[in-house]
């Protein structure tokens, strides 16, 4: 069975002293996280006594109109946007999941993927639970519900000890909002201050969108409980080591987000600079594939001195909700979504930068597009290393057979996509770009002063700054158990 792979956005709001406005803030947060998932959206809200929720297929703006939102009254809310592989998109998998029992109600919104869903599901079914979806996230809420009689905190910590994989969670009861990040911090989650309350969100851009102030990232292995007393934090025992998904910086996160002290746009620009150094090309213009290739293209241009141009225009109104039924139709979508700007590329030697090659579909189409628009030469540069392994931890990549770099070397891919030259950034180069983008706000000023203390602190922090690079190296932060482990070994 195919695992349901999800890359999603989660958000939560707690407003002190009551009020009705939590769902509205979560709605705006979800709008800002729309890039993380466009299949379904949902919000659960509590007025202190009862949890109500609504979820449906579609974009946030399609699922919630003014009337629907006005019905969701309360001072605590969580929300979710889902992207799943097209075949598995179904209302049953929309989140948040809500579980009601005589002890109380719990709602959960999950970003990530579990790698031990099957044994957990079997265990739960054997002990009386039944499932309504194919989502691994339902396992999480069933485990919390099962342990709820021990108290919420205990139920959550017990659940976390049992599940393996990636999880950034927003959980709520009638009276509390809880944020959880897995022991490796594979998916991002951050905390912000909003007027009269607090916000949890997958990315800082959601906190900015509601006029809030970013406070900090939730640490790997940290649980935060938010109620009238404020924010209480504790660690859930297990040894943690940070392995944030490197693809968040490559492709997934919004450029204006700051994830674990690295500005996403800054990281992409640095990747472009490294790429220019590692793989120069004689050309007249540098262009980027919107949106996630733009930062690297700017960096490449800056480092190489070759002028930057727009080169490609993206139709902003085509989301991934447009599900094409056949491969041919999917390939056609690239033309519907992207078009070349003739005036930028005609008669020119063009360097085009994209963030990644997965199946090779987009790059092949883009090169055809540029040649048709009159480009004299097309030099393709990729700001991530070749994707050779599937992701089991939340990014929607195909099996190895579908990954062009798993089966072909760079020269074969160059021929296949029809480029004049092709180069990927090296793994070391990408990591160097990320590490050099690492910022510590509390160090501002100290950096100017320099000194041994600063250097020592910086060294410790750099060492703690680890990434999951499984899609490039096949080495994952945890053993991949069962079938999915065997599948590509
Ligand atoms: P492909 O066409 O299969 O080679 O995919 C590469 C293109 O898809 C690039 O333009 C990326 O920006 C984009 N991309 C990379 N990862 C993903 C993903 N997980 N979901 C959707 N698009 C992606």
XYZ file of C-alpha atoms and ligand atoms in Angstrom:
512
model
C 0.000 0.000 0.000
C 1.235 3.471 -0.835
C 1.840 5.561 2.244
C -0.088 8.764 2.337
C 2.597 11.404 2.020
C 1.666 14.708 3.437
C 3.289 18.067 3.437
C 0.992 20.313 5.302
C 0.587 23.551 7.182
C -0.563 23.737 10.799
C -1.503 26.675 13.008
C -3.007 27.275 16.454
C -4.164 30.304 18.433
C -4.880 30.841 22.131
C -6.481 34.141 23.170
C -6.310 34.970 26.894
C -9.465 36.021 28.703
C -11.916 34.476 26.254
C -13.318 36.078 23.124
C -14.473 34.786 19.786
C -11.649 35.640 17.415
C -9.308 32.616 17.419
C -10.680 30.979 14.260
C -10.289 34.191 12.265
C -6.596 34.418 13.166
C -6.110 30.748 12.297
C -7.883 31.375 8.976
C -5.379 34.099 8.063
C -2.503 31.920 9.253
C -3.717 29.076 7.027
C -3.976 31.429 4.068
C -0.281 32.223 4.571
C 0.507 28.518 4.781
C -1.500 27.672 1.675
C 1.720 26.850 -0.229
C 2.187 23.889 2.149
C -0.990 22.179 1.009
C -3.946 22.881 -1.223
C -6.065 19.740 -1.045
C -8.138 20.428 2.038
C -8.469 22.886 4.898
C -10.011 22.726 8.349
C -10.372 24.612 11.613
C -11.394 23.404 15.088
C -12.366 25.939 17.741
C -13.178 25.897 21.448
C -15.188 28.381 23.508
C -13.821 26.823 26.701
C -16.560 24.219 26.941
C -17.143 22.731 23.527
C -15.049 22.077 20.436
C -16.645 22.666 17.027
C -14.922 22.075 13.721
C -15.335 22.321 9.985
C -13.165 20.891 7.197
C -13.571 20.292 3.496
C -11.680 19.775 0.247
C -10.194 22.842 -1.439
C -8.239 25.995 -0.752
C -8.674 27.825 2.552
C -10.689 30.549 0.808
C -12.936 27.933 -0.845
C -13.588 25.995 2.349
C -14.345 28.986 4.592
C -16.623 31.856 3.682
C -17.507 34.642 6.082
C -20.605 32.861 7.373
C -18.850 29.573 8.008
C -16.045 31.329 9.874
C -18.480 33.351 11.984
C -20.002 30.078 13.211
C -16.642 28.954 14.595
C -16.651 30.997 17.806
C -14.125 30.668 20.571
C -10.767 31.712 22.004
C -8.770 28.581 21.136
C -8.416 27.265 17.591
C -6.222 25.027 15.471
C -6.142 24.669 11.695
C -4.646 22.572 8.926
C -4.012 22.674 5.176
C -3.360 19.329 3.520
C -1.467 18.264 0.462
C -1.553 14.547 -0.242
C -0.732 12.573 -3.360
C -3.619 13.077 -5.759
C -4.939 9.516 -5.699
C -5.423 9.617 -1.945
C -6.989 13.037 -1.601
C -10.229 12.425 0.234
C -12.383 14.250 2.723
C -11.762 11.481 5.295
C -8.100 12.546 5.405
C -8.842 16.257 5.918
C -7.755 17.646 9.284
C -8.010 18.575 12.131
C -9.072 15.189 13.465
C -11.441 15.469 16.411
C -12.030 12.781 19.035
C -14.876 13.038 21.535
C -15.235 10.941 24.684
C -16.865 11.366 28.069
C -13.496 12.573 29.393
C -13.438 15.449 26.910
C -12.642 16.359 23.326
C -9.248 16.502 21.630
C -8.431 17.912 18.184
C -5.162 17.354 16.319
C -3.529 18.959 13.265
C -0.388 17.156 12.049
C 2.353 18.051 9.595
C 4.712 15.195 8.810
C 4.672 11.464 8.196
C 4.942 8.568 10.594
C 7.117 5.618 9.640
C 5.495 3.126 12.031
C 1.858 3.712 11.138
C 1.082 0.058 10.344
C 2.146 -1.519 13.665
C 0.514 1.337 15.584
C -2.708 0.966 13.613
C -2.725 -2.818 14.208
C -2.134 -2.298 17.920
C -4.983 0.201 18.119
C -7.374 -1.970 16.099
C -6.589 -4.986 18.273
C -7.466 -2.929 21.335
C -10.795 -1.690 20.031
C -10.104 1.459 17.983
C -11.550 1.833 14.511
C -10.336 4.142 11.748
C -12.229 6.309 9.299
C -9.272 7.515 7.165
C -6.021 6.301 5.584
C -4.107 9.111 7.292
C -1.263 8.363 9.698
C -2.410 11.408 11.663
C -5.494 9.522 12.800
C -3.148 7.128 14.614
C -1.898 10.073 16.673
C -5.326 11.216 17.807
C -6.435 7.647 18.572
C -3.352 7.122 20.739
C -3.943 10.393 22.597
C -7.625 9.520 23.082
C -6.730 6.050 24.335
C -4.402 7.474 26.973
C -6.541 10.482 27.861
C -7.663 9.019 31.184
C -4.061 9.476 32.428
C -4.388 13.221 31.885
C -3.626 15.223 28.764
C 0.092 15.793 29.343
C 0.711 12.133 30.041
C -1.458 11.085 27.077
C 0.613 13.254 24.764
C 3.999 12.196 26.122
C 2.999 8.516 25.988
C 1.832 8.948 22.394
C 5.037 10.664 21.389
C 7.124 7.815 22.791
C 5.219 5.381 20.571
C 5.143 7.168 17.231
C 8.196 7.368 14.968
C 8.712 9.712 12.068
C 8.188 13.419 11.572
C 5.545 15.376 13.395
C 4.830 19.002 14.063
C 1.533 19.006 15.933
C -1.055 21.511 17.041
C -3.317 19.832 19.599
C -6.225 21.361 21.491
C -8.671 20.468 24.204
C -11.561 22.593 25.418
C -9.125 24.605 27.568
C -5.616 24.266 26.157
C -3.526 24.659 23.048
C -0.494 22.391 22.727
C 2.408 22.410 20.278
C 4.732 19.428 19.746
C 7.804 18.967 17.559
C 9.360 15.545 16.980
C 12.742 14.678 18.565
C 14.574 15.552 15.336
C 12.535 18.663 14.550
C 12.110 17.398 10.992
C 9.114 19.626 10.293
C 9.145 23.248 11.450
C 6.947 24.797 14.148
C 7.267 28.211 15.733
C 5.699 30.345 18.439
C 4.470 33.908 18.078
C 2.845 36.546 20.270
C -0.416 38.009 19.027
C -2.596 40.604 20.686
C -3.952 39.026 23.900
C -2.503 35.678 23.097
C -0.224 33.246 21.344
C 0.108 31.601 17.976
C 1.750 28.370 16.835
C 2.486 27.996 13.125
C 4.476 25.895 10.683
C 6.228 29.026 9.427
C 6.891 32.520 10.704
C 5.163 34.080 7.653
C 1.829 33.064 9.259
C 2.658 35.046 12.414
C 3.609 38.063 10.294
C 0.307 37.771 8.413
C -1.749 38.432 11.549
C 0.490 41.265 12.756
C 2.032 39.105 15.485
C 5.613 38.985 16.743
C 7.774 35.954 16.182
C 8.989 34.623 19.561
C 11.001 31.484 18.775
C 11.074 28.115 17.073
C 9.785 25.173 19.076
C 12.798 22.963 19.850
C 13.089 19.385 18.638
C 11.486 17.179 21.286
C 9.693 20.083 22.959
C 6.067 20.310 24.053
C 4.515 23.708 24.760
C 1.247 23.956 26.624
C -0.582 27.257 26.319
C -3.419 28.250 28.652
C -4.439 31.183 30.873
C -1.130 30.861 32.751
C 0.905 31.505 29.601
C 3.313 29.172 27.808
C 4.669 26.189 29.688
C 7.457 24.246 28.000
C 8.898 20.832 28.635
C 10.978 18.222 26.853
C 9.706 14.720 26.369
C 12.682 12.777 27.557
C 14.112 11.259 24.427
C 17.574 12.376 23.304
C 17.127 14.930 20.569
C 19.313 15.974 17.680
C 18.149 18.521 15.172
C 17.579 17.193 11.651
C 15.316 19.735 10.006
C 14.261 18.696 6.499
C 16.679 20.449 4.169
C 13.990 20.505 1.465
C 12.125 23.114 3.549
C 14.838 25.565 2.479
C 15.221 24.170 -1.030
C 11.589 24.149 -2.103
C 8.934 24.015 0.513
C 8.975 27.027 2.835
C 7.965 30.542 1.812
C 10.905 32.871 1.078
C 9.818 35.362 3.750
C 9.817 32.732 6.520
C 12.659 32.305 8.967
C 12.949 28.655 9.908
C 15.235 27.638 12.790
C 17.181 30.921 12.525
C 17.750 30.669 8.791
C 15.974 33.114 6.495
C 14.627 31.039 3.601
C 15.299 33.610 0.880
C 18.775 34.321 2.229
C 19.584 30.595 2.186
C 18.369 30.289 -1.415
C 20.438 33.282 -2.491
C 23.519 31.771 -0.855
C 22.840 28.470 -2.625
C 22.808 30.420 -5.895
C 26.126 32.050 -5.015
C 27.718 28.684 -4.271
C 26.291 27.266 -7.493
C 27.809 30.136 -9.489
C 31.191 29.374 -7.935
C 30.932 25.621 -8.410
C 29.374 25.564 -11.887
C 29.953 28.742 -13.880
C 28.708 29.175 -17.451
C 29.310 31.842 -20.069
C 25.896 33.465 -20.547
C 24.020 36.716 -21.119
C 21.269 36.370 -18.569
C 20.286 34.445 -15.402
C 16.648 33.560 -14.773
C 14.890 31.540 -12.056
C 11.922 29.175 -12.125
C 9.153 30.749 -10.044
C 8.816 30.677 -7.150
C 11.428 28.592 -5.371
C 14.160 29.066 -8.019
C 14.088 32.871 -7.861
C 16.286 33.362 -4.787
C 19.025 31.103 -6.140
C 18.890 32.864 -9.516
C 19.406 36.220 -7.768
C 22.341 34.773 -5.836
C 23.845 33.232 -8.979
C 23.556 36.560 -10.767
C 25.111 38.446 -7.843
C 28.077 36.081 -7.622
C 28.673 35.730 -11.373
C 27.979 39.316 -12.422
C 25.638 38.025 -15.168
C 22.467 40.164 -15.260
C 19.318 38.785 -13.638
C 16.051 38.886 -15.587
C 12.511 37.690 -14.974
C 12.549 35.364 -17.991
C 9.579 33.254 -16.919
C 6.107 34.296 -15.829
C 4.010 32.102 -13.575
C 0.243 31.976 -13.620
C -0.487 32.503 -9.900
C -4.013 31.169 -10.085
C -3.225 27.544 -10.820
C -2.774 25.612 -7.622
C -2.090 21.963 -7.194
C -5.834 21.498 -6.744
C -5.871 21.295 -10.541
C -5.358 17.576 -10.750
C -4.563 16.420 -14.253
C -5.749 12.858 -14.884
C -2.949 11.672 -17.218
C 0.820 12.122 -17.470
C 0.329 13.933 -20.781
C -2.108 16.342 -19.194
C 0.258 16.853 -16.252
C 3.078 17.715 -18.637
C 0.793 20.131 -20.455
C 0.198 21.853 -17.117
C 3.769 23.129 -17.103
C 2.895 25.256 -20.156
C -0.336 26.461 -18.588
C 1.518 27.386 -15.411
C 4.742 28.864 -16.818
C 5.513 30.951 -19.889
C 8.755 32.463 -21.217
C 9.299 36.210 -21.580
C 10.646 36.436 -25.127
C 12.197 39.868 -24.620
C 14.389 38.485 -21.807
C 15.619 35.338 -23.531
C 15.388 35.690 -27.315
C 18.794 35.391 -28.976
C 20.501 35.007 -25.575
C 22.592 32.450 -23.769
C 20.390 31.715 -20.760
C 21.251 30.259 -17.356
C 18.054 28.956 -15.788
C 17.947 27.940 -12.128
C 15.402 25.655 -10.515
C 15.418 24.392 -6.952
C 15.252 20.696 -7.841
C 14.821 18.007 -10.457
C 12.583 15.192 -9.257
C 11.088 13.305 -12.220
C 12.557 15.642 -14.837
C 9.181 16.693 -16.241
C 9.406 20.408 -15.424
C 12.975 20.933 -16.638
C 12.333 19.200 -19.979
C 9.272 21.366 -20.592
C 11.017 24.551 -19.497
C 13.874 24.013 -21.892
C 11.428 23.503 -24.766
C 9.682 26.681 -23.703
C 12.906 28.710 -23.671
C 14.074 27.384 -27.027
C 10.685 28.178 -28.553
C 11.042 31.716 -27.190
C 14.362 32.016 -29.059
C 16.991 31.238 -26.390
C 20.318 30.554 -28.098
C 21.723 28.331 -25.352
C 20.120 26.943 -22.194
C 22.331 26.137 -19.200
C 20.350 24.447 -16.434
C 21.549 24.848 -12.843
C 19.913 23.189 -9.855
C 20.224 24.597 -6.341
C 19.922 21.193 -4.660
C 21.891 17.979 -5.219
C 20.333 15.144 -7.266
C 17.235 13.700 -5.526
C 18.099 9.989 -5.516
C 15.982 8.631 -2.684
C 12.309 8.870 -1.720
C 11.207 10.899 1.270
C 9.308 8.985 3.929
C 9.059 11.952 6.255
C 6.592 14.291 4.645
C 7.754 15.546 1.256
C 5.814 14.097 -1.637
C 8.484 12.460 -3.798
C 7.958 9.364 -5.939
C 9.537 5.937 -5.478
C 13.111 5.478 -6.720
C 11.975 4.268 -10.118
C 10.355 7.647 -10.732
C 13.361 9.723 -9.647
C 15.405 10.623 -12.703
C 18.639 11.071 -10.695
C 18.286 7.650 -9.092
C 18.579 6.027 -12.491
C 20.671 8.387 -14.629
C 23.910 10.326 -14.269
C 24.134 14.075 -14.883
C 25.153 13.735 -18.548
C 22.275 11.346 -19.260
C 19.848 13.748 -17.600
C 21.270 16.672 -19.585
C 20.558 14.805 -22.806
C 17.150 13.699 -21.591
C 15.988 17.230 -20.733
C 17.730 18.798 -23.735
C 19.987 21.339 -21.959
C 23.292 22.668 -23.350
C 24.798 22.116 -19.909
C 23.481 20.863 -16.574
C 24.920 21.075 -13.069
C 23.633 20.453 -9.549
C 24.974 22.139 -6.415
C 27.136 19.777 -4.339
C 25.781 18.496 -1.029
C 28.650 20.210 0.796
C 27.980 23.433 -1.116
C 24.308 23.408 -0.158
C 25.139 22.788 3.512
C 27.750 25.547 3.434
C 25.109 27.949 2.063
C 22.708 26.992 4.864
C 25.285 27.253 7.628
C 26.447 30.636 6.443
C 22.837 31.852 6.532
C 22.424 30.898 10.200
C 21.577 33.974 12.305
C 21.302 34.421 16.028
C 19.448 37.606 16.878
C 20.835 37.667 20.407
C 24.362 37.801 18.952
C 23.859 41.021 17.042
C 26.531 43.413 18.209
C 28.570 40.565 19.694
C 29.464 39.580 16.157
C 31.057 42.952 15.583
C 32.917 42.618 18.858
C 34.114 39.176 17.748
C 36.228 37.464 20.416
C 36.678 33.908 21.591
C 33.326 33.698 23.352
C 31.415 34.574 20.246
C 33.441 32.171 18.119
C 32.941 29.357 20.645
C 29.182 29.954 20.893
C 28.876 30.059 17.150
C 30.792 26.792 16.810
C 28.447 25.028 19.246
C 25.427 26.326 17.384
C 26.765 25.333 13.994
C 27.417 21.833 15.280
C 23.838 21.650 16.572
C 22.488 22.747 13.206
C 21.798 19.420 11.515
C 19.574 18.573 8.573
C 17.750 15.541 7.235
C 19.262 14.999 3.790
C 17.623 11.622 3.196
C 16.371 12.473 -0.316
C 19.955 13.188 -1.399
C 21.920 10.592 0.593
C 19.455 7.835 1.528
C 20.464 8.344 5.168
C 17.468 9.174 7.298
C 17.403 10.376 10.926
C 15.756 7.127 12.032
C 15.531 3.565 10.770
C 12.784 3.141 8.187
C 10.933 0.099 9.444
C 8.751 -2.475 7.700
C 7.910 -2.393 4.022
C 8.897 1.169 3.330
C 12.374 0.438 4.671
C 12.794 -2.510 2.324
C 11.241 -0.862 -0.646
C 14.277 1.068 -1.779
C 17.146 -0.449 0.127
P 9.938 17.376 -11.668
O 9.170 18.099 -12.701
O 9.282 16.095 -11.247
O 11.394 17.189 -12.007
O 9.891 18.239 -10.322
C 10.716 19.360 -10.142
C 9.889 20.596 -10.047
O 8.856 20.433 -9.076
C 10.693 21.780 -9.599
O 10.288 22.885 -10.370
C 10.350 21.982 -8.137
O 10.237 23.363 -7.815
C 9.026 21.292 -7.956
N 8.977 20.420 -6.775
C 9.997 19.916 -6.057
N 9.541 19.146 -5.041
C 8.200 19.148 -5.126
C 7.144 18.534 -4.370
N 7.412 17.765 -3.315
N 5.873 18.763 -4.753
C 5.597 19.527 -5.840
N 6.550 20.148 -6.583
C 7.828 19.955 -6.239
